[in-house]
Structures are given as C-alpha cells and as structure tokens.
Coordinates of N, CA and C and ligand atoms in Angstrom, one line a residue:
M1 N 0.8 -1.2 0.0 CA 0.0 0.0 0.0 C 0.9 1.2 0.0
K2 N 0.5 2.2 -0.8 CA 1.3 3.4 -0.9 C 0.4 4.6 -0.7
V3 N 0.8 5.5 0.2 CA -0.1 6.6 0.7 C 0.7 7.9 0.6
L4 N 0.1 8.9 -0.1 CA 0.7 10.2 -0.2 C -0.2 11.3 0.6
M5 N 0.4 12.0 1.4 CA -0.2 13.1 2.2 C 0.1 14.4 1.5
V6 N -0.9 15.3 1.2 CA -0.7 16.5 0.5 C -1.3 17.7 1.2
C7 N -0.5 18.8 1.3 CA -1.0 20.1 1.7 C -0.5 21.2 0.8
L8 N -0.5 22.4 1.3 CA -0.1 23.5 0.4 C 1.4 23.7 0.3
G9 N 2.1 23.8 1.5 CA 3.5 24.1 1.5 C 4.4 22.9 1.7
N10 N 3.9 21.7 2.1 CA 4.6 20.5 2.5 C 5.7 20.8 3.6
I11 N 5.4 21.8 4.4 CA 6.3 22.0 5.6 C 5.6 22.0 6.9
C12 N 4.2 21.9 6.9 CA 3.5 21.8 8.2 C 2.6 20.6 8.3
R13 N 1.4 20.7 7.7 CA 0.5 19.6 7.9 C 0.9 18.2 7.2
S14 N 1.3 18.3 6.0 CA 1.5 16.9 5.3 C 2.8 16.2 5.8
P15 N 3.9 16.9 6.2 CA 5.0 16.2 6.8 C 4.6 15.6 8.2
M16 N 3.8 16.4 8.9 CA 3.3 15.8 10.2 C 2.5 14.6 9.9
A17 N 1.6 14.6 8.9 CA 0.7 13.5 8.6 C 1.6 12.3 8.1
E18 N 2.7 12.6 7.4 CA 3.6 11.5 7.0 C 4.2 10.9 8.2
G19 N 4.7 11.7 9.1 CA 5.4 11.1 10.3 C 4.4 10.3 11.2
I20 N 3.2 10.8 11.3 CA 2.2 10.1 12.2 C 1.8 8.8 11.5
M21 N 1.5 8.9 10.2 CA 1.1 7.7 9.5 C 2.2 6.6 9.5
R22 N 3.5 7.0 9.4 CA 4.6 6.1 9.5 C 4.6 5.4 10.9
A23 N 4.5 6.3 11.9 CA 4.5 5.8 13.3 C 3.4 4.8 13.6
E24 N 2.2 5.2 13.1 CA 1.0 4.3 13.3 C 1.2 3.0 12.6
A25 N 1.7 3.0 11.3 CA 1.9 1.8 10.6 C 2.9 0.9 11.3
A26 N 4.0 1.5 11.8 CA 5.0 0.7 12.5 C 4.4 0.1 13.8
R27 N 3.6 0.8 14.5 CA 2.9 0.3 15.7 C 2.0 -0.9 15.4
Q28 N 1.4 -0.8 14.2 CA 0.5 -1.9 13.8 C 1.2 -3.0 12.9
G29 N 2.5 -2.8 12.7 CA 3.2 -3.8 11.9 C 2.7 -3.9 10.5
M30 N 2.3 -2.7 9.9 CA 1.8 -2.6 8.5 C 3.0 -2.4 7.6
D31 N 2.8 -3.0 6.4 CA 3.8 -2.8 5.3 C 3.2 -1.7 4.4
I32 N 3.7 -0.5 4.6 CA 3.1 0.7 3.9 C 4.2 1.6 3.5
E33 N 4.0 2.3 2.3 CA 4.9 3.3 1.9 C 4.2 4.6 2.1
V34 N 4.8 5.6 2.8 CA 4.2 6.9 3.0 C 5.1 8.0 2.6
D35 N 4.5 9.0 1.9 CA 5.3 10.2 1.4 C 4.4 11.4 1.6
S36 N 4.9 12.6 1.4 CA 4.1 13.8 1.4 C 4.6 14.7 0.3
A37 N 3.7 15.7 0.0 CA 4.1 16.7 -1.1 C 3.2 17.9 -0.9
G38 N 3.6 19.0 -1.5 CA 2.8 20.2 -1.5 C 2.3 20.6 -2.9
T39 N 1.1 21.3 -2.9 CA 0.6 21.7 -4.2 C 1.4 22.9 -4.7
S40 N 2.1 23.7 -3.8 CA 2.9 24.8 -4.2 C 4.4 24.4 -4.2
A41 N 5.2 25.2 -4.9 CA 6.6 24.9 -5.0 C 7.4 25.9 -4.0
W42 N 6.6 26.6 -3.2 CA 7.2 27.7 -2.4 C 8.3 27.2 -1.5
H43 N 8.2 26.0 -0.9 CA 9.2 25.6 0.1 C 10.0 24.4 -0.3
V44 N 10.0 24.1 -1.6 CA 10.7 22.9 -2.1 C 12.1 22.8 -1.6
G45 N 12.5 21.7 -1.1 CA 13.9 21.4 -0.6 C 14.0 21.8 0.9
E46 N 13.0 22.5 1.5 CA 13.2 22.9 2.9 C 12.8 21.8 3.8
S47 N 13.3 21.9 5.1 CA 12.9 21.1 6.2 C 11.5 21.5 6.6
P48 N 10.8 20.6 7.3 CA 9.5 21.0 7.9 C 9.7 22.3 8.8
D49 N 8.6 23.1 8.9 CA 8.6 24.2 9.8 C 9.1 23.8 11.2
D50 N 9.9 24.7 11.9 CA 10.4 24.4 13.2 C 9.3 24.0 14.2
R51 N 8.2 24.7 14.1 CA 7.1 24.5 15.0 C 6.5 23.1 14.8
A52 N 6.5 22.6 13.6 CA 6.0 21.3 13.3 C 7.0 20.2 13.8
V53 N 8.3 20.5 13.6 CA 9.3 19.5 14.1 C 9.2 19.4 15.6
A54 N 9.1 20.6 16.3 CA 9.1 20.7 17.7 C 7.8 20.0 18.3
N55 N 6.7 20.2 17.7 CA 5.5 19.6 18.1 C 5.6 18.1 18.0
M56 N 6.0 17.6 16.9 CA 6.1 16.2 16.7 C 7.2 15.5 17.6
Q57 N 8.2 16.3 17.9 CA 9.2 15.8 18.9 C 8.6 15.5 20.2
Q58 N 7.7 16.4 20.6 CA 7.0 16.3 21.9 C 6.2 15.0 21.9
H59 N 5.8 14.5 20.7 CA 5.1 13.2 20.6 C 6.0 12.1 20.1
N60 N 7.3 12.3 20.3 CA 8.3 11.2 20.0 C 8.3 10.8 18.5
I61 N 8.0 11.7 17.6 CA 8.1 11.4 16.2 C 9.1 12.4 15.6
D62 N 10.1 11.9 14.9 CA 11.2 12.8 14.3 C 10.9 13.0 12.9
I63 N 10.5 14.2 12.5 CA 10.3 14.5 11.0 C 11.4 15.5 10.5
S64 N 12.4 15.7 11.3 CA 13.4 16.7 10.9 C 14.2 16.4 9.6
N65 N 14.2 15.1 9.2 CA 14.9 14.7 8.0 C 14.1 14.8 6.7
L66 N 12.8 15.2 6.8 CA 12.0 15.3 5.6 C 12.3 16.6 4.9
R67 N 12.1 16.5 3.6 CA 12.3 17.7 2.7 C 11.1 17.9 1.8
A68 N 10.7 19.2 1.7 CA 9.5 19.5 0.9 C 9.7 19.2 -0.6
R69 N 8.7 18.7 -1.2 CA 8.7 18.6 -2.7 C 7.3 19.0 -3.2
K70 N 7.2 19.2 -4.5 CA 5.9 19.6 -5.1 C 5.2 18.3 -5.6
F71 N 3.9 18.3 -5.4 CA 3.1 17.3 -6.0 C 3.3 17.2 -7.5
E72 N 3.4 16.0 -8.1 CA 3.5 15.9 -9.5 C 2.6 14.9 -10.1
V73 N 2.2 15.0 -11.4 CA 1.2 14.1 -12.0 C 1.6 12.7 -11.8
S74 N 2.9 12.3 -11.9 CA 3.3 10.9 -11.8 C 2.9 10.3 -10.4
D75 N 2.6 11.2 -9.4 CA 2.2 10.7 -8.1 C 0.9 9.9 -8.2
F76 N 0.1 10.2 -9.2 CA -1.1 9.4 -9.4 C -0.8 8.0 -9.8
D77 N 0.3 7.8 -10.5 CA 0.7 6.4 -10.9 C 1.3 5.6 -9.8
H78 N 2.0 6.3 -8.9 CA 2.8 5.6 -7.9 C 1.9 5.3 -6.6
F79 N 1.0 6.2 -6.3 CA 0.3 6.0 -5.0 C -1.1 5.4 -5.2
D80 N -1.5 4.7 -4.1 CA -2.9 4.1 -4.1 C -3.9 5.1 -3.6
Y81 N -3.4 5.9 -2.6 CA -4.3 6.9 -1.9 C -3.6 8.2 -1.8
I82 N -4.3 9.3 -2.2 CA -3.7 10.6 -2.0 C -4.7 11.4 -1.1
F83 N -4.2 11.6 0.1 CA -5.0 12.3 1.1 C -4.7 13.8 1.2
V84 N -5.7 14.6 1.0 CA -5.4 16.1 1.0 C -6.0 16.7 2.3
M85 N -5.4 17.9 2.7 CA -5.8 18.5 4.0 C -7.0 19.4 3.9
D86 N -7.2 20.0 2.8 CA -8.4 20.9 2.7 C -8.9 21.0 1.2
Q87 N -10.0 21.7 1.1 CA -10.7 21.8 -0.2 C -9.8 22.4 -1.3
N88 N -9.0 23.4 -0.9 CA -8.1 24.0 -1.9 C -7.1 22.9 -2.5
N89 N -6.5 22.1 -1.5 CA -5.7 21.0 -2.0 C -6.4 20.1 -2.9
F90 N -7.7 19.8 -2.5 CA -8.5 18.9 -3.3 C -8.7 19.4 -4.7
K91 N -9.0 20.7 -4.8 CA -9.2 21.3 -6.1 C -7.9 21.3 -6.9
D92 N -6.8 21.6 -6.3 CA -5.5 21.7 -7.0 C -5.1 20.3 -7.5
V93 N -5.2 19.3 -6.6 CA -4.7 18.0 -7.0 C -5.7 17.4 -8.1
T94 N -7.0 17.5 -7.8 CA -7.9 16.8 -8.8 C -7.9 17.6 -10.2
S95 N -7.5 18.8 -10.2 CA -7.4 19.5 -11.5 C -6.3 19.0 -12.3
S96 N -5.3 18.3 -11.7 CA -4.2 17.7 -12.5 C -4.5 16.2 -12.8
A97 N -5.6 15.7 -12.4 CA -6.0 14.3 -12.6 C -6.2 14.1 -14.1
R98 N -5.7 13.0 -14.7 CA -5.8 12.8 -16.1 C -7.1 12.0 -16.5
N99 N -7.7 11.3 -15.5 CA -8.8 10.5 -15.7 C -9.6 10.2 -14.4
S100 N -10.6 9.4 -14.5 CA -11.4 9.1 -13.3 C -10.7 8.3 -12.3
D101 N -9.8 7.4 -12.7 CA -9.0 6.6 -11.8 C -8.1 7.5 -10.9
D102 N -7.4 8.5 -11.6 CA -6.6 9.4 -10.8 C -7.5 10.1 -9.8
K103 N -8.6 10.6 -10.2 CA -9.5 11.4 -9.3 C -10.0 10.6 -8.1
L104 N -10.3 9.3 -8.4 CA -10.8 8.5 -7.3 C -9.8 8.2 -6.2
K105 N -8.5 8.4 -6.5 CA -7.5 8.2 -5.4 C -7.4 9.4 -4.4
V106 N -8.0 10.5 -4.8 CA -7.9 11.7 -3.9 C -9.0 11.8 -2.9
K107 N -8.7 11.8 -1.7 CA -9.7 11.9 -0.6 C -9.3 13.0 0.4
L108 N -10.4 13.7 0.9 CA -10.1 14.6 2.0 C -9.8 13.8 3.3
L109 N -8.6 14.1 3.9 CA -8.1 13.3 4.9 C -9.1 13.1 6.1
M110 N -9.8 14.2 6.4 CA -10.7 14.1 7.6 C -12.0 13.3 7.3
D111 N -12.2 13.0 6.0 CA -13.4 12.1 5.7 C -13.1 10.7 6.2
M112 N -11.9 10.4 6.6 CA -11.5 9.1 7.1 C -11.9 9.0 8.6
T113 N -12.2 10.1 9.2 CA -12.6 10.1 10.7 C -14.1 10.0 10.8
S114 N -14.5 9.8 12.1 CA -16.0 9.8 12.3 C -16.4 11.1 12.9
T115 N -15.4 11.9 13.4 CA -15.8 13.1 14.1 C -15.5 14.4 13.4
H116 N -14.7 14.4 12.3 CA -14.4 15.6 11.6 C -14.7 15.5 10.1
T117 N -15.6 14.6 9.7 CA -16.0 14.4 8.3 C -16.3 15.7 7.6
G118 N -15.7 15.9 6.4 CA -16.0 17.1 5.6 C -15.2 18.4 6.1
L119 N -14.4 18.2 7.1 CA -13.7 19.4 7.6 C -12.3 19.4 7.1
P120 N -11.7 20.7 7.0 CA -10.3 20.8 6.6 C -9.4 20.6 7.8
V121 N -8.1 20.2 7.6 CA -7.1 20.3 8.6 C -6.6 21.7 8.5
P122 N -6.9 22.6 9.6 CA -6.6 24.0 9.4 C -5.2 24.3 9.3
D123 N -4.8 25.2 8.4 CA -3.5 25.6 8.1 C -2.9 26.3 9.4
P124 N -1.8 25.7 10.0 CA -1.3 26.3 11.2 C -0.2 27.3 11.0
Y125 N 0.1 27.5 9.7 CA 1.4 28.3 9.4 C 1.4 29.7 9.9
F126 N 0.2 30.4 9.9 CA 0.1 31.8 10.3 C -0.3 31.9 11.8
G127 N -0.5 30.8 12.5 CA -1.0 30.8 13.8 C 0.1 30.5 14.9
G128 N -0.4 30.2 16.0 CA 0.6 29.9 17.1 C 0.8 28.4 17.3
D129 N 1.5 28.1 18.4 CA 1.9 26.7 18.7 C 0.6 25.8 18.9
E130 N -0.4 26.4 19.4 CA -1.6 25.6 19.7 C -2.3 25.0 18.4
G131 N -2.1 25.8 17.3 CA -2.5 25.3 16.1 C -1.9 24.0 15.7
F132 N -0.6 23.8 16.0 CA 0.1 22.6 15.6 C -0.3 21.5 16.5
E133 N -0.7 21.7 17.7 CA -1.1 20.7 18.6 C -2.5 20.2 18.2
N134 N -3.4 21.1 17.8 CA -4.7 20.8 17.2 C -4.5 19.9 16.0
V135 N -3.6 20.3 15.1 CA -3.4 19.6 13.9 C -2.9 18.2 14.2
Y136 N -2.0 18.1 15.2 CA -1.5 16.8 15.6 C -2.6 15.8 15.9
H137 N -3.5 16.3 16.7 CA -4.6 15.4 17.2 C -5.6 15.1 16.1
M138 N -5.8 16.0 15.2 CA -6.7 15.7 14.0 C -6.1 14.7 13.1
L139 N -4.8 14.9 12.9 CA -4.0 13.9 12.0 C -4.0 12.5 12.6
T140 N -3.8 12.5 13.9 CA -3.6 11.2 14.6 C -4.9 10.4 14.5
E141 N -6.0 11.1 14.7 CA -7.3 10.4 14.5 C -7.5 9.8 13.1
A142 N -7.1 10.6 12.1 CA -7.3 10.1 10.8 C -6.3 9.0 10.5
C143 N -5.1 9.1 10.9 CA -4.1 8.1 10.6 C -4.4 6.8 11.3
E144 N -5.0 6.8 12.5 CA -5.4 5.6 13.2 C -6.5 4.9 12.4
R145 N -7.4 5.7 11.9 CA -8.5 5.1 11.1 C -8.0 4.5 9.8
I146 N -7.1 5.2 9.1 CA -6.5 4.7 7.9 C -5.9 3.3 8.2
A147 N -5.1 3.3 9.2 CA -4.3 2.1 9.5 C -5.3 0.9 9.8
A148 N -6.4 1.2 10.6 CA -7.4 0.2 10.9 C -8.1 -0.3 9.7
K149 N -8.4 0.6 8.8 CA -9.1 0.3 7.5 C -8.2 -0.6 6.6
L150 N -6.9 -0.2 6.5 CA -6.0 -0.9 5.6 C -5.6 -2.3 6.1
T151 N -5.6 -2.4 7.5 CA -5.2 -3.7 8.0 C -6.4 -4.7 8.0
S152 N -7.6 -4.2 7.9 CA -8.8 -5.1 7.9 C -9.1 -5.6 6.6
H153 N -8.3 -5.3 5.5 CA -8.6 -5.8 4.2 C -7.8 -7.1 3.9
Ligands
4NP1 P1 1.3 23.6 5.0 O1 1.4 25.1 5.6 O2 0.5 23.7 3.7 O3 0.6 22.9 6.1 O4 2.7 23.2 4.8 C1 1.8 26.2 4.9 C2 3.1 26.5 4.7 C3 3.6 27.6 4.1 C4 2.6 28.5 3.6 C5 1.3 28.3 3.7 C6 0.9 27.1 4.4 N1 3.1 29.7 2.9 O5 2.2 30.5 2.6 O6 4.3 29.8 2.7

C-alpha cells in the first residue's frame, strides 16, 4: 500500500501526517509506503517548519529529516491513496488528474474520521503553537482510522 499526504507548502500539515502515518503503521506492523508533497513549490527542498518539528518531537516522532517537494502528476501512478488536507488542496490535486482513476485516489483526509468528516485540517502556518497541537490530534485520529481500515482488508 502506498499513501501520499498533500498540503499547500509541504512544511507543516503533510509532513506531520507523513510522520504520524509512518509511526502508526510501525505500531500496527503494517507494510506501507508513506510520502508527502505540497501543491505549491514555495518551500521545495526545505525542512518542515520548526514548530511542526518541535510539536512532533513532543510526541516522540522525528520529522526533521523530511524535505519539501511539489506534487507531480506521476504521483497518481505511484500512490494508491492521495489524502489532502483541505478543499483547496482537493481542487489543486484533482485539477491535474488525467482520468477518473486518478480522481478516485484523492480523498479529504478528515473524511476518514468519524468526528471531523468534511472538515479541513486547518493551516497552522500563520497561527501559534496551539494550532500545531490541534493539527497533531486531528491527523492522529485520521491516521489511526486509515491504519485500521487498511489492516482489515
Ligand atoms: P502547510 O502550511 O500547507 O501545512 O505546509 C503552509 C506552509 C507555508 C505557507 C502556507 C501554508 N506559505 O504561505 O508559505
């Protein structure tokens, strides 16, 4: 199984989602490939935001070695699922879909949860540290559900 997490900058939400999904998969002994990307090229090559790294460190997950990259059309070929953080990401990613198979791979991440269906993972970039903690908890709920779903198949 191959899973791609996508946000705008690939320095806050999606690298956190990548780290959490990896940790959850390891905890459940799942064989899964996880990556992340951004719809913008603004931060390509950069490490995750310091606040994202610090928050994840508090939860014993190290994402400091990740580097931002831009989403590319070939990601539709490589990945089974492409989880996006908000409706703008959804629009940007699906607009580069080449066919209905590509489009069907794209899911709003929070639609995997029971308590935040239809909601975006709020962009923490312009806010304070509490935004990152909120994002951590939302992402964790989603990643636990993804792991549960994928292991039950
Ligand atoms: P992300 O957050 O999409 O969760 O990585 C952002 C990072 C950078 C910017 C916006 C959102 N920015 O405007 O540079």
